[in-house]
Structure formats: structure tokens, C-alpha cells
Amino acid sequence: MFIEYIVGLSGLIAAGLFIYGLKAMSSPVTAVSGIVTAGYGMVFVVGATFLNLFNVSPDARPHLLVNVALAVVALLLGCLWTGWRGRTVQMTAMPQMVAIFNGMGGGSAACLAAVSLLSDHATSGLHLSVTIVGALIGCISFTGSIIAWAKLDGRMRKPVRFGGQRIFNLALFLIALALGALAVMQYGTPEGVLPGILFFGAALLFGICMTLPIGGADMPVVISLYNAFTGLAVGLEGYVMGNPALMIAGMVVGSAGTLLTALMAKAMNRSLTNVLFSNFGDTTSTAKGPEGEMKSADPSDAATSMRYASSVIIVPGYGLAVAQAQQKLYEFVKMLVADGVDVKFAIHPVAGRMPGHMNVLLAEAGVPYDMIYDMDDINDSFATTDVALIIGANDVVNPEALTDKSSPIYGMPILNAYKSRQVFVIKRGSGTGYSGVQNPLFFQKNCTMVFGDAQAVLSKMVEAVKALGTA
Amino acid sequence: MDSVTSMTFIIALYIFMLAAFTGYVVISRVPSILHTPLMSGSNFIHGIVVVGALDALFNATTLTGQIIGFVGVFLGAGNVMGGYVVTDRMLAMFRPSQKQTPEKKGQQ
């Protein structure tokens, strides 16, 4: 009795700390303290849960020693593996790490549901239905996140699509629901076990099939959606287990995650239904490419023009991060600033792989906040800027998104780099961007390509500016 | 369904409603630079599922229950630790650049 109060209250305190931490995390000034606060809450509630050892059901008492040993081993394994992966992973690979950790949470929620279904503490049909719904959502989040990880990690480059896929997915979803209903109706009988197992199989398979046709460019939105899914599944399983802390934390994340998903989708000018059910990134539909020749220049020529420009706007993209060239870029920028050039960074809402990703990458290189501008704040300045330097970005500066209604990226807001007097593009090759769409900007008269790896090109640019000496 | 069960369910709906509004209000007005860290942070918070998995494992009586519980705790712990480490790393990057900005202004 006494223990129940302690554990229950610790859950309450943790839930409070989570909400406080989340609030703190939504401002750059307090963000760091936010995650630490939430971390304390988590340590506290996990520690208190071990008090439940004195309170296990009589049937489980003989197994207690084994169970505790298993729990400790599982905790250690889980923490060590992900802690090590999380510490060592490159910043560019963060989005897929978030996906995989999120999927683990969804899988854990699904495990909770499986345990509840296996236990013979007969409860109401309502209770069982909630368990099944939570399990379904958790399973989708689990396998869906794994597919999202594989796509972002470059292990699965092309979206998998086939005729009648939507019908197939719908049928699979309905089969999963039917199996779940069957498992609820036959709960507690030996006949209920098989539909239960099949239900989990169908739910897991549905998570895979639902994610397969979605293009890589839409993955951030999908990960955010699955993040909300996991929250929801955790909340529902919290109800099943009679644990209000899980209910609150899960539902807070469920709604916050849904809002984040909507914000991200809005930043990319895509509706959620579009992301989930349309064929974005189909290269086959864009047969006609822009006409003309690309001009290319030497890194040192480009650097010289920037050195003698009065204003430069830099548009960084994922290619910059892949080349690990943020530091080099900032070194180059510092030299330009020292020579009196007005340099700004323009960040597209989805630069990198998800909103805010590029800000994180630039912050890592030490670029101060006040040089970084959001799309809405800087878009009008391009027309009065001497040089726009585009590094490893493509789709986010594609003017076709504004003009060509047949383009798959039509309607996506872009950075108006094409309006500046001179455009330099550092790019590895003349290929297309993540969406697979050719970019007419590269054929424009005021545009010059600087082909090469961003790291190498920027090194040459730094050399070139050094050779010119300081003004 | 007896009255206690239905009452518990209704109370659960109240909790869900209030929690959903809380999540919505807390996140609204977040600047876009914090979208990714915030997603990762909320990812960490739903790692609390590990608490439920621990309870399930503590009360396991069969081998199947123990296996599922073990997997559940492993996945949940991974969610917690991975979510924390990744969020912390992302947010830590905002620290030095914040300090740098006033210094730079002082020099000018």
C-alpha cells in the first residue's frame, strides 16, 4: 500500500518534470536545462519502479530473482548500445537515429500490449480493445521507423511502389483490425492465441507496407508522425497498465508530436495526406529537362568574386553536411567578414534532412546565431545581393517550384537565390537533388557551377582568399 | 461493465484530454530551429514506456512473458538512453554559439 503511493507519486512528479522540460525545450535559451530536467524525471521514475519489486503478484514471486536479473541486463544492454550509438553517430545521421530510437519505443509499447493479452487477469472488452489499438499503433511505429531509418541511411534509396498498393495496404490494415477483434473476442481461450499472434504479424507488416512507398524527401515528416504514434501507443498502454504517468507522458508527446508533424508538413508545403498517399519524387513524370549549358568555374575565381563583393548570402544544404565542410565554410566566411563583406546564411525550413537540422549543423561549426536567417526574413534580400553561394543544396533553390505547375515540387516555398546578381553553386556533379528534379537555376545566365566536393572546393577558396591578402 | 471500470475509463479520457491540450500548448510557438531537437526530446519522453515494461517483466510468470518483457525493457531502455543522448548533443551545440555572440559584439 505504502509502496503504491511512493511509486504513484514518483510517476506524478516525473510527468510534471516532463511537461516542464518540454516547455523549456521550446525556447533556445532554456532548451538545455529542459532536457536535463526531463532526464531527472526519468531517472526518478525508473528508480521508483524498482520499489514495485516488493509488490509483485503472488504468482510471480518465485520467478522474482530471474525477472530482476533479466530486467537489469535488458536495461544495461539497451542503455549501453543506444548510448554508444547516440554519442558516436555523426551529426548528419541524427534524423535516422531519432527514427530508430523512436521505433524502439513503439516496439516496447507493442510488447506491453502482448504481455497484457497473454496475462489471464480477465478484464473488460473495452480494456482489451484499447490494448489492441495501442498495439496496432505501436507496431506500425516500430516497423515504420525501421524503414524510415533504412531510407534516410541510404540503405533503401528508391521508394517501393506497385499497382494496387493502396488497396493492398487498406486490405492489410483491415485484416489486422479483424484479427485484433478476433483476439479480443476469444481472449483467454486457447483459440485466441493464434489470431493474437497473426494480429501482431499483420500490424508489423502494415507498418512496413505503409512506409515503403513514401519518398525519402518526406521521411522527416513521417518520422515526426511515428513519434506522435509512439506517444499515443504509450499513452494507451499506460491506461491498460493503470499507470497515469505513462498516460500523461504518452498523450503529451502524442499531441505535441502531431502538432510538430503539422508544422513540418506546412514548412514543406505538403499536406499529411499528400505525404502518406501521393507519389512524391517520381522521376518518370518529368521527361522534359531545362535546356541550355551549365557554366563552370574554378574555386579560386569564385572565391575572388566573393572577396570583392559587398554582400554574400550562403545557402547551405545537405551536401555541405555530407562533405563535413561546415567548419571549412565558416573559416571561409570569417575571412570574408574580416575583409568587410556582409555575409549571411539563409536557411530553408527543411534544409538538411528535417526542420532545424541545418541550424544544428551550423551551430556545431560555431556559426553565431545572428548570421543565420530564416527563409521569410531573408527572401527579399536576394534581389539586392551581389553573390548567392549555394552549397550542396538543390531542391530548396529550384525556381521551378514557383513557376512550373507540372513539377512534383510545385508549390514548395524556395529561397530566391536565383534573384541575386551572381549565383555560385558548389556541387559534386550535375545530377539532380533528393526529389529527382532537374534544376533550371543551374542553366541561368547569372549562375556558375563550381564542381567538386564541398570540403575540397572550400579549402581552395580559403587558399585563394589568403593569397589575395587582407584589405 | 461495472461502475468502477466505467468510471476509471471516463477518468482516463479526462487525463487524455488534458494531456493532449498540454502537449499542444507547450509546443505551439516553437521556433523552427528547435524542431529537430524538440522532436528528439519528445522522443525521449515517451521512453517512459520502459517503466511499464519493467512492471510487466517483474510480474512475468511464464517463459513467453519473460521473453516479451525482456525485449520490451531492452527496447524501452534504448528509447530512453538514445533519446536523451541525441537530444543533449543537439542542444549542447546551442551553448557555445550563444556565448560567442556577445563577445564578438564587444570586440567590434
XYZ file of C-alpha atoms in Angstrom:
579
model
C 0.000 0.000 0.000
C 2.720 2.397 1.113
C 4.848 1.436 -1.884
C 1.984 2.074 -4.265
C 1.816 5.659 -3.016
C 5.536 6.244 -3.434
C 5.617 4.780 -6.939
C 2.420 6.562 -7.937
C 3.668 9.919 -6.659
C 7.054 9.492 -8.348
C 5.175 8.975 -11.623
C 3.255 12.175 -10.978
C 6.443 14.129 -10.277
C 8.082 12.685 -13.390
C 5.095 13.640 -15.549
C 5.305 17.175 -14.158
C 9.039 17.375 -14.866
C 8.477 16.088 -18.422
C 5.948 18.805 -19.191
C 8.178 21.460 -17.611
C 11.178 20.131 -19.569
C 9.263 20.100 -22.833
C 8.194 23.687 -22.252
C 11.792 24.701 -21.573
C 12.922 22.883 -24.712
C 10.744 25.091 -26.886
C 12.985 28.140 -26.353
C 16.669 28.269 -27.382
C 17.665 29.978 -24.130
C 16.299 27.320 -21.779
C 16.449 24.307 -24.102
C 19.475 22.671 -22.479
C 18.000 22.842 -18.998
C 14.797 21.352 -20.408
C 16.256 18.016 -21.445
C 18.197 17.790 -18.169
C 15.008 18.375 -16.165
C 13.187 15.698 -18.136
C 16.186 13.415 -17.612
C 15.934 13.777 -13.821
C 12.260 12.902 -14.056
C 13.086 9.744 -15.987
C 15.820 8.579 -13.588
C 13.497 9.231 -10.666
C 10.528 7.284 -12.031
C 12.622 4.333 -13.277
C 14.321 4.111 -9.880
C 10.984 4.212 -8.053
C 9.622 1.472 -10.310
C 12.132 -0.922 -8.750
C 10.210 -0.485 -5.473
C 7.444 -2.424 -7.210
C 9.623 -5.474 -6.662
C 8.228 -5.612 -3.146
C 4.764 -5.565 -4.568
C 4.685 -8.221 -7.322
C 1.746 -10.557 -7.750
C 1.967 -13.798 -5.685
C 2.299 -15.978 -8.831
C 5.382 -14.057 -9.942
C 7.189 -14.232 -6.598
C 9.077 -17.499 -7.310
C 10.397 -16.006 -10.566
C 11.395 -12.713 -8.996
C 15.142 -13.271 -8.944
C 15.277 -14.308 -12.603
C 12.982 -11.454 -13.606
C 15.093 -8.847 -11.825
C 18.266 -10.217 -13.388
C 16.619 -10.097 -16.813
C 15.420 -6.533 -16.192
C 18.870 -5.317 -15.193
C 20.531 -6.999 -18.167
C 17.921 -5.600 -20.583
C 18.266 -2.089 -19.110
C 22.040 -2.194 -19.358
C 22.067 -3.612 -22.871
C 19.523 -1.078 -24.114
C 21.240 1.894 -22.452
C 24.778 0.940 -23.411
C 24.037 0.170 -27.040
C 21.959 3.260 -27.775
C 24.065 5.461 -25.530
C 27.142 4.455 -27.509
C 25.379 4.815 -30.870
C 23.938 8.181 -29.868
C 27.305 9.517 -28.700
C 29.327 8.380 -31.684
C 26.949 8.950 -34.581
C 27.708 11.787 -36.998
C 25.505 14.849 -36.646
C 24.354 14.383 -40.229
C 22.955 10.964 -39.313
C 20.874 12.318 -36.422
C 17.487 12.071 -38.156
C 17.793 8.344 -38.736
C 18.991 7.848 -35.153
C 15.876 9.627 -33.883
C 13.873 7.294 -36.122
C 15.446 4.140 -34.750
C 15.118 5.210 -31.087
C 11.515 6.168 -31.701
C 10.840 2.789 -33.283
C 12.244 1.094 -30.183
C 9.705 2.947 -28.039
C 6.906 1.807 -30.311
C 8.154 -1.765 -30.118
C 8.274 -1.558 -26.346
C 4.645 -0.372 -26.264
C 3.696 -3.298 -28.507
C 5.454 -5.662 -26.074
C 3.390 -4.223 -23.215
C 0.243 -4.953 -25.186
C 1.392 -8.517 -25.868
C 2.022 -9.076 -22.150
C -1.441 -7.733 -21.292
C -3.077 -10.006 -23.867
C -1.180 -13.043 -22.563
C -1.998 -12.437 -18.916
C -5.192 -14.137 -17.776
C -6.360 -11.345 -15.484
C -9.686 -11.137 -17.251
C -10.683 -7.546 -17.863
C -13.430 -5.825 -19.804
C -13.747 -5.886 -23.572
C -13.103 -2.154 -23.549
C -9.807 -2.686 -21.808
C -8.797 -5.308 -24.367
C -9.850 -3.109 -27.273
C -7.654 -0.286 -26.015
C -4.803 -2.785 -25.707
C -5.273 -3.878 -29.316
C -5.449 -0.320 -30.657
C -2.307 0.623 -28.748
C -0.555 -2.490 -30.036
C -1.526 -1.688 -33.620
C -0.170 1.867 -33.374
C 2.978 0.714 -31.583
C 3.681 -1.966 -34.212
C 3.217 0.490 -37.088
C 5.595 2.909 -35.391
C 8.141 0.133 -34.778
C 8.493 -1.286 -38.287
C 7.664 2.016 -39.978
C 10.509 3.742 -38.141
C 12.915 0.987 -39.147
C 12.003 1.519 -42.812
C 12.368 5.285 -42.335
C 15.807 4.698 -40.835
C 16.822 2.482 -43.766
C 15.687 5.119 -46.251
C 17.460 8.020 -44.542
C 20.579 5.942 -44.044
C 20.733 5.369 -47.782
C 20.149 1.625 -47.458
C 16.911 1.898 -49.396
C 17.140 4.605 -51.998
C 14.090 4.072 -54.206
C 10.518 4.114 -52.922
C 8.885 0.707 -53.447
C 5.678 1.031 -55.400
C 3.411 -1.339 -57.278
C -0.036 -1.272 -58.828
C -2.932 -1.504 -56.392
C -0.641 -0.755 -53.498
C -3.153 1.434 -51.732
C -5.848 -1.248 -51.981
C -3.353 -3.823 -50.732
C -2.396 -1.636 -47.763
C -6.017 -0.940 -46.920
C -6.805 -4.654 -47.048
C -3.820 -5.408 -44.835
C -4.967 -2.799 -42.326
C -8.495 -4.247 -42.257
C -7.121 -7.768 -41.835
C -5.040 -6.586 -38.883
C -8.113 -4.969 -37.328
C -10.212 -8.099 -37.876
C -7.551 -10.324 -36.342
C -7.339 -7.936 -33.402
C -11.119 -8.084 -32.929
C -10.963 -11.880 -33.099
C -8.206 -11.935 -30.478
C -10.353 -9.756 -28.191
C -13.435 -11.942 -28.619
C -11.580 -15.177 -27.961
C -9.454 -13.723 -25.181
C -8.476 -16.236 -22.529
C -9.230 -19.306 -24.654
C -6.601 -21.377 -26.464
C -8.275 -20.401 -29.764
C -7.481 -16.743 -29.069
C -3.720 -17.214 -29.200
C -3.354 -17.738 -32.951
C -5.360 -14.648 -34.020
C -3.349 -12.686 -31.452
C -0.034 -13.744 -32.973
C -1.329 -13.186 -36.505
C -2.588 -9.771 -35.436
C 0.888 -8.697 -34.378
C 2.332 -10.072 -37.606
C -0.192 -8.193 -39.731
C 0.307 -4.958 -37.754
C 4.087 -5.146 -38.109
C 3.769 -5.895 -41.818
C 1.387 -2.983 -42.263
C 3.960 -0.607 -40.737
C 6.454 -1.729 -43.386
C 3.993 -1.548 -46.294
C 2.710 1.854 -45.237
C 6.206 3.365 -45.234
C 7.683 1.670 -48.325
C 6.026 3.870 -50.981
C 6.912 7.164 -49.256
C 9.839 9.026 -50.827
C 12.986 9.808 -48.868
C 12.384 13.567 -49.011
C 9.216 13.134 -46.961
C 10.849 10.960 -44.295
C 11.247 13.750 -41.691
C 7.504 14.305 -41.641
C 6.952 10.558 -41.408
C 9.386 10.185 -38.508
C 7.656 13.009 -36.693
C 4.330 11.275 -37.314
C 5.647 7.976 -35.948
C 6.990 9.868 -32.959
C 3.437 11.010 -32.263
C 2.227 7.433 -32.889
C 4.595 6.017 -30.303
C 3.433 8.633 -27.802
C -0.164 7.637 -28.441
C 0.607 3.925 -28.132
C 2.454 4.531 -24.859
C -0.484 6.560 -23.543
C -2.988 3.822 -24.417
C -0.859 1.053 -22.927
C -0.481 3.278 -19.841
C -4.260 3.099 -19.458
C -4.156 -0.680 -19.870
C -1.468 -0.993 -17.186
C -3.216 1.501 -14.923
C -0.191 3.811 -14.956
C -1.166 7.512 -15.185
C 2.445 8.638 -15.719
C 2.559 6.681 -18.981
C -0.853 8.033 -19.930
C 0.151 11.660 -19.408
C 3.654 11.476 -20.888
C 2.421 9.425 -23.838
C -0.506 11.663 -24.639
C 1.522 14.884 -24.243
C 4.015 13.537 -26.781
C 1.151 12.263 -28.932
C -0.374 15.721 -29.277
C 2.904 17.660 -29.319
C 4.219 15.278 -31.966
C 1.091 15.701 -34.067
C 1.495 19.474 -33.926
C 5.189 19.208 -34.835
C 4.268 16.971 -37.762
C 1.775 19.539 -38.976
C 4.355 22.349 -38.618
C 6.929 20.370 -40.587
C 4.473 19.448 -43.317
C 3.493 23.112 -43.541
C 7.136 24.191 -43.847
C 7.480 21.847 -46.814
C 4.118 22.966 -48.175
C 2.836 19.401 -48.138
C -0.309 18.141 -46.503
C -0.064 14.992 -44.433
C -2.376 13.090 -46.762
C -0.102 14.115 -49.617
C 2.919 12.772 -47.802
C 1.280 9.465 -46.965
C -0.671 8.748 -50.129
C 0.906 10.556 -53.072
C 3.892 9.572 -55.167
C 6.355 12.352 -54.469
C 9.743 12.013 -56.079
C 8.619 10.065 -59.111
C 11.292 10.931 -61.649
C 9.475 9.279 -64.538
C 6.910 12.072 -64.884
C 9.487 14.797 -65.593
C 10.717 13.808 -69.018
C 11.499 17.333 -70.200
C 14.550 18.920 -68.663
C 15.657 22.526 -68.839
C 17.563 23.433 -71.989
C 20.977 25.017 -72.220
C 24.509 24.731 -70.993
C 25.865 24.900 -67.484
C 28.818 27.218 -66.953
C 31.506 26.130 -64.570
C 34.313 27.995 -62.886
C 37.411 27.463 -60.797
C 37.048 27.627 -56.999
C 39.606 30.434 -56.865
C 37.728 32.548 -59.438
C 34.519 32.167 -57.462
C 36.323 33.000 -54.226
C 37.819 36.141 -55.759
C 34.437 37.434 -56.869
C 33.058 36.869 -53.413
C 36.038 38.556 -51.784
C 35.312 41.739 -53.780
C 31.525 41.558 -53.427
C 29.854 43.741 -50.857
C 27.203 41.232 -49.831
C 27.080 37.435 -49.921
C 24.277 35.105 -48.894
C 25.163 31.486 -48.294
C 22.569 28.780 -48.847
C 23.793 25.600 -47.169
C 22.218 22.238 -47.948
C 22.580 18.622 -47.059
C 25.542 18.215 -49.419
C 27.545 20.554 -47.179
C 26.878 18.349 -44.187
C 27.654 15.157 -46.079
C 31.033 16.599 -47.074
C 31.636 17.575 -43.406
C 32.574 21.010 -44.668
C 30.761 23.247 -42.156
C 34.000 24.139 -40.350
C 35.788 24.939 -43.587
C 32.842 27.031 -44.721
C 32.872 29.032 -41.516
C 36.624 29.570 -41.873
C 35.994 30.962 -45.374
C 33.123 33.114 -44.100
C 35.260 34.546 -41.294
C 37.858 35.635 -43.860
C 35.201 37.325 -45.969
C 33.784 39.087 -42.907
C 37.293 40.240 -41.925
C 37.593 41.797 -45.380
C 34.372 43.718 -44.888
C 31.959 41.547 -46.837
C 28.436 41.362 -45.448
C 27.800 37.609 -45.113
C 24.534 35.954 -44.145
C 23.342 32.377 -44.005
C 19.899 31.608 -45.419
C 18.254 28.505 -44.013
C 15.376 26.850 -45.771
C 12.874 25.308 -43.316
C 13.783 21.808 -44.490
C 17.486 22.349 -45.196
C 19.385 19.266 -44.128
C 17.009 16.431 -43.601
C 14.493 17.971 -41.218
C 13.494 21.389 -39.902
C 16.210 22.778 -37.690
C 18.767 20.174 -38.771
C 20.918 22.695 -40.657
C 20.840 25.113 -37.716
C 22.206 22.343 -35.529
C 24.931 21.556 -38.044
C 25.990 25.214 -38.372
C 25.894 25.688 -34.603
C 28.259 22.715 -34.364
C 30.726 24.597 -36.559
C 30.467 27.664 -34.320
C 28.476 29.943 -36.634
C 26.790 32.545 -34.404
C 23.010 32.884 -34.372
C 22.909 36.428 -35.697
C 24.376 35.396 -39.058
C 21.641 32.820 -39.647
C 18.379 33.918 -41.198
C 15.108 32.072 -41.768
C 13.626 31.927 -45.239
C 10.910 34.505 -44.577
C 13.389 37.010 -43.153
C 15.914 36.865 -45.964
C 13.995 36.058 -49.133
C 13.510 39.707 -50.085
C 17.234 40.462 -49.693
C 18.413 38.195 -52.529
C 17.477 40.721 -55.202
C 19.856 43.287 -53.692
C 22.665 40.837 -53.001
C 25.828 40.534 -55.078
C 26.523 36.836 -54.669
C 24.469 33.868 -53.567
C 26.660 30.865 -52.748
C 24.730 27.603 -52.819
C 26.497 24.658 -51.246
C 25.076 21.199 -51.645
C 21.514 22.456 -51.872
C 19.299 21.893 -54.880
C 15.552 21.485 -54.492
C 15.225 24.325 -51.981
C 16.502 26.849 -54.558
C 14.712 25.398 -57.582
C 12.661 28.196 -59.195
C 10.582 25.547 -60.934
C 8.721 25.161 -57.653
C 7.337 28.672 -58.219
C 6.591 28.531 -61.923
C 6.124 25.013 -63.274
C 2.777 23.546 -62.264
C 3.700 20.117 -63.602
C 6.763 19.888 -61.367
C 6.461 17.480 -58.455
C 7.862 20.136 -56.154
C 5.472 22.839 -57.416
C 4.213 24.910 -54.503
C 7.119 24.263 -52.172
C 8.448 27.576 -50.860
C 12.016 28.188 -52.032
C 14.888 30.533 -51.270
C 15.005 33.133 -54.052
C 18.722 32.692 -54.678
C 18.093 32.936 -58.428
C 17.327 36.652 -57.996
C 20.787 37.658 -56.855
C 23.238 39.232 -59.305
C 25.589 36.276 -59.329
C 24.959 32.710 -58.198
C 27.694 30.204 -57.412
C 26.757 26.590 -56.886
C 29.172 24.171 -55.266
C 28.072 20.706 -56.257
C 29.659 17.333 -56.707
C 28.176 16.667 -60.128
C 25.452 17.832 -62.455
C 22.910 15.341 -61.048
C 19.510 16.078 -59.594
C 18.545 16.726 -55.979
C 16.813 14.485 -53.495
C 13.464 14.862 -55.235
C 14.996 13.777 -58.540
C 14.004 17.022 -60.278
C 16.364 18.900 -62.588
C 17.059 22.490 -61.553
C 16.731 25.219 -64.233
C 18.594 27.646 -61.959
C 21.844 25.913 -62.885
C 21.294 26.858 -66.534
C 20.574 30.510 -65.802
C 22.922 33.157 -67.215
C 23.928 34.540 -63.835
C 24.677 31.079 -62.469
C 28.120 29.474 -62.360
C 28.792 25.961 -61.190
C 31.832 25.049 -59.117
C 32.066 21.289 -59.389
C 33.755 19.279 -56.681
C 33.482 18.015 -53.142
C 32.430 20.879 -50.847
C 35.324 20.275 -48.464
C 37.919 20.385 -51.269
C 36.347 23.366 -53.037
C 36.125 25.401 -49.836
C 39.756 24.617 -48.995
C 40.773 26.003 -52.387
C 38.594 29.063 -51.813
C 40.227 29.711 -48.445
C 43.650 29.440 -50.122
C 42.584 31.825 -52.879
C 41.361 34.490 -50.465
C 44.518 34.106 -48.369
C 46.607 34.667 -51.495
C 44.810 37.955 -52.140
C 45.871 39.258 -48.754
C 43.772 41.348 -46.403
C 42.274 44.614 -47.431
C -19.197 -3.326 -17.320
C -19.364 -2.360 -13.659
C -19.437 1.210 -12.465
C -15.826 1.223 -11.201
C -14.466 0.160 -14.608
C -16.556 2.689 -16.480
C -15.558 5.428 -14.036
C -11.871 4.562 -14.498
C -12.339 4.749 -18.229
C -14.026 8.142 -18.012
C -11.258 9.460 -15.764
C -8.738 8.126 -18.276
C -10.474 10.115 -21.010
C -10.217 13.248 -18.845
C -6.493 12.643 -18.349
C -6.016 12.087 -22.073
C -7.884 15.254 -22.972
C -5.939 17.442 -20.533
C -2.615 15.890 -21.530
C -3.376 16.417 -25.215
C -4.114 20.106 -24.642
C -0.969 20.434 -22.543
C 1.180 18.965 -25.284
C -0.384 21.236 -27.851
C 0.045 24.425 -25.809
C 3.608 23.614 -24.753
C 4.790 23.104 -28.325
C 2.998 25.925 -30.101
C 5.185 28.964 -30.865
C 8.367 26.908 -31.007
C 10.931 28.442 -33.426
C 11.806 26.233 -36.393
C 15.463 25.930 -35.331
C 14.269 23.829 -32.403
C 12.021 21.462 -34.362
C 14.577 18.686 -34.627
C 15.823 18.865 -31.009
C 12.240 19.071 -29.800
C 11.208 16.024 -31.784
C 14.142 14.187 -30.291
C 13.247 15.472 -26.816
C 9.656 14.305 -27.045
C 11.042 11.030 -28.396
C 12.974 10.729 -25.137
C 9.877 11.430 -23.049
C 7.792 8.621 -24.495
C 10.666 6.383 -23.416
C 8.823 6.286 -20.092
C 7.271 3.176 -21.628
C 10.275 1.391 -20.089
C 8.581 1.817 -16.697
C 5.573 -0.169 -17.903
C 7.843 -2.775 -19.455
C 9.751 -3.139 -16.170
C 6.488 -3.705 -14.290
C 5.443 -6.282 -16.865
C 8.766 -8.110 -16.576
C 8.698 -8.049 -12.756
C 5.308 -9.770 -12.852
C 6.151 -12.287 -15.584
C 5.318 -15.884 -14.687
C 5.953 -17.749 -17.941
C 8.936 -18.023 -20.229
C 6.992 -16.267 -23.010
C 6.148 -13.445 -20.617
C 9.790 -13.160 -19.609
C 10.998 -13.043 -23.219
C 8.477 -10.397 -24.256
C 9.163 -8.429 -21.074
C 12.913 -8.611 -21.679
C 12.519 -7.356 -25.251
C 10.161 -4.635 -24.012
C 12.607 -3.397 -21.372
C 15.515 -3.528 -23.835
C 13.620 -1.507 -26.459
C 12.276 0.935 -23.872
C 15.700 1.487 -22.307
C 17.107 2.089 -25.774
C 14.426 4.674 -26.431
C 15.237 6.485 -23.174
C 19.009 6.481 -23.424
C 19.223 7.096 -27.165
C 16.636 9.870 -26.994
C 18.456 11.595 -24.157
C 21.946 11.389 -25.622
C 20.896 12.598 -29.063
C 18.825 15.490 -27.690
C 21.564 16.512 -25.296
C 24.142 16.514 -28.083
C 21.968 18.643 -30.331
C 21.114 21.154 -27.628
C 24.684 21.351 -26.341
C 25.601 22.938 -29.674
C 23.499 25.953 -28.929
C 25.590 26.742 -25.862
C 28.957 27.932 -27.277
C 27.428 29.971 -30.080
C 25.261 31.806 -27.583
C 28.293 32.861 -25.587
C 30.238 33.753 -28.702
C 27.729 36.299 -29.948
C 28.068 38.894 -27.147
C 31.865 38.513 -27.147
C 32.025 39.280 -30.838
C 29.890 42.354 -30.367
C 32.219 43.506 -27.587
C 35.186 43.356 -29.931
C 33.580 45.469 -32.594
